[in-house]
Structures are given as structure tokens and as C-alpha cells.
Coordinates of C-alpha atoms in Angstrom, one line a residue:
M1 CA -35.8 7.4 -54.2
G2 CA -32.5 5.8 -53.1
E3 CA -32.2 4.0 -49.8
K4 CA -31.6 6.2 -46.8
K5 CA -27.9 5.8 -45.8
E6 CA -27.4 4.3 -42.3
L7 CA -26.1 6.9 -39.8
K8 CA -22.5 6.2 -38.9
S9 CA -22.1 5.0 -35.3
T10 CA -19.8 7.1 -33.2
Y11 CA -17.4 5.9 -30.4
A12 CA -15.1 8.2 -28.5
L13 CA -12.3 8.5 -26.0
I14 CA -12.7 10.9 -23.1
G15 CA -9.4 12.4 -21.8
R16 CA -7.2 15.5 -21.7
N17 CA -4.3 16.1 -24.1
I18 CA -5.0 12.8 -25.9
S19 CA -3.9 13.6 -29.5
Y20 CA -1.4 10.7 -29.1
S21 CA -4.2 8.3 -28.3
F22 CA -3.9 4.6 -29.1
S23 CA -7.6 4.1 -29.1
K24 CA -8.5 6.3 -32.0
G25 CA -5.9 4.7 -34.3
Y26 CA -6.8 1.2 -33.1
F27 CA -10.5 1.5 -33.6
S28 CA -10.4 3.5 -36.8
E29 CA -8.2 0.7 -38.3
K30 CA -10.6 -2.0 -36.9
F31 CA -13.6 -0.2 -38.5
K32 CA -11.9 0.0 -41.8
T33 CA -10.6 -3.6 -42.0
E34 CA -13.8 -5.1 -40.7
L35 CA -16.0 -2.8 -42.8
I36 CA -17.9 -1.4 -39.8
N37 CA -19.9 1.8 -40.5
A38 CA -18.5 3.7 -37.5
Q39 CA -16.1 6.4 -36.5
Y40 CA -13.9 6.8 -33.4
I41 CA -13.2 10.4 -32.2
N42 CA -11.4 12.1 -29.3
F43 CA -13.4 14.0 -26.7
D44 CA -10.3 16.0 -25.6
I45 CA -11.7 18.2 -22.8
A46 CA -10.2 20.5 -20.2
S47 CA -12.9 19.7 -17.6
I48 CA -15.2 16.7 -17.1
E49 CA -18.0 19.2 -16.8
E50 CA -17.9 19.6 -20.6
L51 CA -18.9 16.0 -21.2
P52 CA -22.8 16.1 -21.1
K53 CA -22.9 18.8 -23.8
L54 CA -20.5 16.9 -26.0
I55 CA -22.5 13.7 -25.6
S56 CA -25.7 15.5 -26.6
S57 CA -24.0 16.6 -29.8
F58 CA -23.6 13.1 -31.1
P59 CA -27.0 11.4 -31.3
N60 CA -25.5 8.2 -32.6
L61 CA -22.9 7.8 -29.9
K62 CA -22.7 4.1 -29.0
G63 CA -19.8 3.9 -26.5
M64 CA -16.9 5.6 -24.9
N65 CA -13.5 4.9 -23.4
V66 CA -12.0 7.0 -20.6
T67 CA -8.4 7.8 -20.0
I68 CA -6.2 10.1 -17.8
P69 CA -7.3 12.1 -15.9
Y70 CA -11.0 11.2 -15.8
K71 CA -11.2 7.5 -14.8
E72 CA -12.5 8.4 -11.4
D73 CA -14.0 11.8 -12.1
I74 CA -16.4 10.3 -14.7
I75 CA -18.3 8.2 -12.1
P76 CA -20.8 10.9 -10.9
F77 CA -21.8 11.5 -14.6
L78 CA -22.9 7.8 -15.0
N79 CA -26.3 6.3 -14.3
E80 CA -25.1 2.8 -13.5
L81 CA -21.9 1.0 -12.6
D82 CA -20.9 -2.5 -13.3
P83 CA -20.2 -4.3 -10.0
I84 CA -16.5 -4.7 -10.8
A85 CA -16.1 -1.0 -11.8
Q86 CA -17.8 -0.2 -8.5
Q87 CA -15.3 -2.3 -6.6
I88 CA -12.3 -0.8 -8.4
G89 CA -13.6 2.8 -8.1
A90 CA -12.5 3.7 -11.7
V91 CA -14.1 3.4 -15.1
N92 CA -12.4 3.2 -18.5
T93 CA -15.4 2.0 -20.6
I94 CA -18.9 3.4 -21.0
Q95 CA -21.8 1.6 -22.6
I96 CA -24.7 3.8 -23.8
L97 CA -27.9 1.8 -23.0
P98 CA -30.9 1.8 -25.4
N99 CA -32.6 4.3 -23.1
G100 CA -29.7 6.7 -23.4
K101 CA -28.4 6.0 -19.9
L102 CA -24.6 5.6 -19.3
K103 CA -23.2 2.5 -17.7
G104 CA -19.6 2.3 -16.5
Y105 CA -17.2 -0.6 -16.7
N106 CA -13.6 -1.3 -16.1
T107 CA -11.6 -3.4 -18.7
D108 CA -8.2 -2.2 -17.6
Y109 CA -7.9 -4.9 -14.9
Y110 CA -8.7 -7.6 -17.5
G111 CA -6.2 -6.2 -20.1
F112 CA -3.5 -6.0 -17.5
W113 CA -3.9 -9.5 -16.2
K114 CA -4.1 -11.0 -19.7
S115 CA -0.8 -9.3 -20.5
I116 CA 1.2 -10.0 -17.4
Q117 CA 0.0 -13.5 -16.5
P118 CA 2.3 -15.3 -19.1
L119 CA 5.3 -13.5 -17.7
L120 CA 4.8 -14.3 -14.0
K121 CA 7.1 -16.7 -12.2
T122 CA 6.5 -18.4 -8.9
H123 CA 8.5 -15.9 -6.9
H124 CA 6.4 -12.9 -8.2
T125 CA 4.1 -12.9 -5.1
K126 CA 4.5 -9.3 -4.1
A127 CA 4.1 -6.1 -6.2
L128 CA 4.8 -2.4 -5.9
I129 CA 2.3 -0.3 -7.8
L130 CA 3.8 3.1 -8.7
G131 CA 1.1 5.8 -8.7
T132 CA -2.3 6.0 -7.1
G133 CA -4.6 7.2 -9.9
G134 CA -7.5 5.4 -11.6
A135 CA -5.4 3.0 -13.5
S136 CA -3.5 1.9 -10.4
K137 CA -6.9 0.9 -8.8
A138 CA -7.6 -1.5 -11.7
I139 CA -4.1 -3.1 -11.3
A140 CA -4.6 -3.5 -7.6
Y141 CA -7.9 -5.3 -8.2
A142 CA -6.3 -7.7 -10.7
L143 CA -3.5 -8.5 -8.3
Q144 CA -5.8 -9.0 -5.4
K145 CA -8.1 -11.3 -7.4
N146 CA -5.0 -13.4 -8.2
H147 CA -3.5 -13.5 -4.7
I148 CA -0.6 -11.2 -5.3
S149 CA -0.1 -8.8 -2.4
Y150 CA 0.8 -5.2 -3.2
R151 CA 1.8 -1.8 -1.9
F152 CA 1.1 1.5 -3.5
V153 CA 4.1 3.9 -3.9
S154 CA 3.5 7.7 -4.4
R155 CA 5.6 10.9 -4.1
T156 CA 4.5 11.4 -0.6
G157 CA 4.0 8.5 1.7
T158 CA 0.9 8.1 3.8
N159 CA -0.3 5.5 6.3
K160 CA -1.6 3.5 3.3
N161 CA 1.1 4.3 0.7
L162 CA 4.9 4.1 0.6
S163 CA 6.9 7.0 -0.6
Y164 CA 9.7 6.5 -3.2
Q165 CA 12.2 7.0 -0.3
D166 CA 10.7 4.0 1.4
V167 CA 11.6 1.7 -1.5
T168 CA 14.8 0.3 0.0
S169 CA 17.1 -2.5 -1.2
S170 CA 15.5 -4.9 1.3
L171 CA 12.0 -4.0 0.2
L172 CA 13.0 -4.6 -3.5
K173 CA 14.3 -8.1 -2.6
E174 CA 10.8 -8.9 -1.3
Y175 CA 8.7 -7.1 -4.0
T176 CA 9.9 -8.4 -7.3
L177 CA 7.0 -7.2 -9.4
I178 CA 6.9 -3.5 -10.1
I179 CA 4.2 -1.8 -12.1
N180 CA 4.4 1.8 -13.3
C181 CA 1.0 3.4 -13.4
T182 CA 2.3 7.0 -13.5
P183 CA 2.6 9.0 -16.7
L184 CA 6.4 9.5 -16.1
G185 CA 8.2 8.7 -19.3
T186 CA 5.3 9.1 -21.8
F187 CA 6.2 10.7 -25.1
P188 CA 7.3 13.5 -25.5
N189 CA 8.9 13.6 -22.0
T190 CA 10.6 10.2 -22.5
E191 CA 13.6 11.1 -20.2
L192 CA 11.4 11.0 -17.1
F193 CA 11.1 7.9 -14.9
P194 CA 9.8 6.9 -11.4
P195 CA 12.6 7.5 -8.9
I196 CA 13.2 4.1 -7.5
A197 CA 16.6 2.6 -6.6
Y198 CA 17.1 0.7 -9.9
E199 CA 20.6 -0.4 -8.8
F200 CA 19.0 -2.9 -6.5
L201 CA 17.0 -4.7 -9.3
N202 CA 18.1 -8.0 -10.7
E203 CA 17.0 -10.9 -12.9
K204 CA 14.2 -11.9 -10.4
H205 CA 12.4 -8.6 -11.1
L206 CA 9.6 -8.1 -13.6
L207 CA 8.8 -4.5 -14.6
F208 CA 5.5 -3.7 -16.2
D209 CA 4.9 -0.2 -17.6
L210 CA 1.3 0.9 -18.6
I211 CA 2.9 3.4 -21.0
Y212 CA 3.1 2.2 -24.6
N213 CA 4.7 5.3 -26.3
P214 CA 7.6 5.0 -26.3
E215 CA 7.8 1.3 -26.7
K216 CA 10.7 1.1 -24.2
T217 CA 10.4 3.7 -21.5
T218 CA 13.4 4.8 -19.4
F219 CA 11.8 2.9 -16.5
L220 CA 11.9 -0.4 -18.6
A221 CA 15.4 0.4 -20.0
K222 CA 16.8 0.9 -16.5
G223 CA 15.3 -2.4 -15.4
E224 CA 16.7 -4.3 -18.4
T225 CA 20.2 -2.9 -17.6
Q226 CA 19.9 -4.7 -14.2
G227 CA 18.8 -8.0 -15.8
A228 CA 15.0 -7.6 -15.0
S229 CA 12.3 -8.8 -17.4
T230 CA 10.1 -6.1 -18.8
C231 CA 6.8 -5.5 -20.6
N232 CA 5.1 -2.3 -21.9
G233 CA 1.4 -1.5 -21.9
Y234 CA 0.7 -2.2 -25.6
S235 CA -0.8 -5.7 -25.3
M236 CA -2.8 -4.5 -22.2
L237 CA -4.4 -1.8 -24.4
I238 CA -5.4 -4.3 -27.1
F239 CA -7.0 -6.7 -24.6
Q240 CA -8.9 -3.9 -22.9
A241 CA -10.0 -2.4 -26.2
E242 CA -11.4 -5.7 -27.4
A243 CA -13.2 -6.1 -24.1
S244 CA -14.7 -2.6 -24.5
W245 CA -15.9 -3.6 -28.0
K246 CA -17.7 -6.6 -26.6
I247 CA -19.4 -4.5 -24.0
W248 CA -20.6 -2.0 -26.6
N249 CA -22.0 -4.8 -28.7
M250 CA -23.7 -6.8 -26.0

């Protein structure tokens, strides 16, 4: 009898409307070039409640990534949280432990900081974080750990968050680092952008967009027109993906 073929390991991305996903392409290519007997698939689900049944369908599931809109909603479905993920309050990486339990981590904060650190100048001491979802929490954690103060900006201001109308020219003089954590401008709706007063930006500003498709969003293009430095989310994704891979293989 021939040798029994090793069962292919499975990794997955949990999200909604994720056919465009970076992760599937990235890991599929990695497995191919590094001759790893594994597959990476999308768990494209309309509700997080569908997840337990999906997980039980893949007995050789080794790890998962989490994207919009489930980075916070996933937490009640986990058995354990890494202390950093607990502090952030959002999860983008799940390790499946040998006993089958699920442990949540956050590698977004690491990917973001690795990407933005080489671009920071001494005057980038205050940041505006556009959006208040799961990704924005990881960005806030990275900034806080590295002594950059920040304010959240959302469509409607609260006692904690600014509204877009609150982002005045004087505020933009002070806050020279602007990070887009909203999905505005993602393919195919590339004409959309966060409604800040771009005319008050200048060469002192650094705009970082978590979006990577398209490569240059309208948000970044408008910043460039005013002389600002810009960076998209592609390198952040690579750094966080490789950090996920290390977690799955600990």
C-alpha cells in the first residue's frame, strides 16, 4: 500500500464581501512558492453566527484571519484572548490550539507601526484617526505605545470623538498625521473619500490609508496634491500577515 497522503492544512479569512481579499492571494502564493501543503480560503459570511458551523466543516483548520466587519464581533466566539488583543478590543488573527480552542490576537497594530515608523518626522506628534471600527482601535494602540497622541474622527461627533466638521484648519495645523481607517475609497467605489478639508493640508502632513486597493485612493491623491507625504496599507498587510503566520506556527 502507498503512503497515506498528509491532509492539507487549511487557513481562512473571516469577513463579509471579501472576494477582493489580499490574504487569500498572498497566502496561496506563499504556500505555492514555499512548498507548504496548505490552502487558504475565504469564510465570506453574512453573519458571525455562521462561523461555528463553518469551523466544524474543516477538521484540519489551523488558523484564521479576521477582517471587516467582524474584528470586534468575533471576540465572544473565542476561548482566549492574547493580552494585547484584549487591550485593543479587536482581533484580526485566530490561532487554533491543539485542544481545538480558539485564541485571538491582533497583528494589525504591529503591521501598521512597522509600515509607518520609517516615514515619521519629529513634528508628527499628533494624529487624527478617521473611523472608529476594529482597525482604528489597533492603530490607536500603536500610536499610544509610541507616544503619539490622537483623536478619533467619525461622521457624528461625541464627547470622545470629533466629527468631520470639527476638523478645522487650526486643528490640521496641529494634527499632521492622518490615518484613514474607514472603507471610503475601496475598490470599486474608488471615487469616495473621507470628508476632511484637504485644502488645509501641506508638506508637513503624512496621510496613511489602510486601504490597498486601489494603490492610490482619492484620500491619498488629494493629500499629494497639497504636498503631503502618503502611504497605502499594502506593506501593513504584509507585516501583519507574516506576524499571523508566526502565531499559527508557534
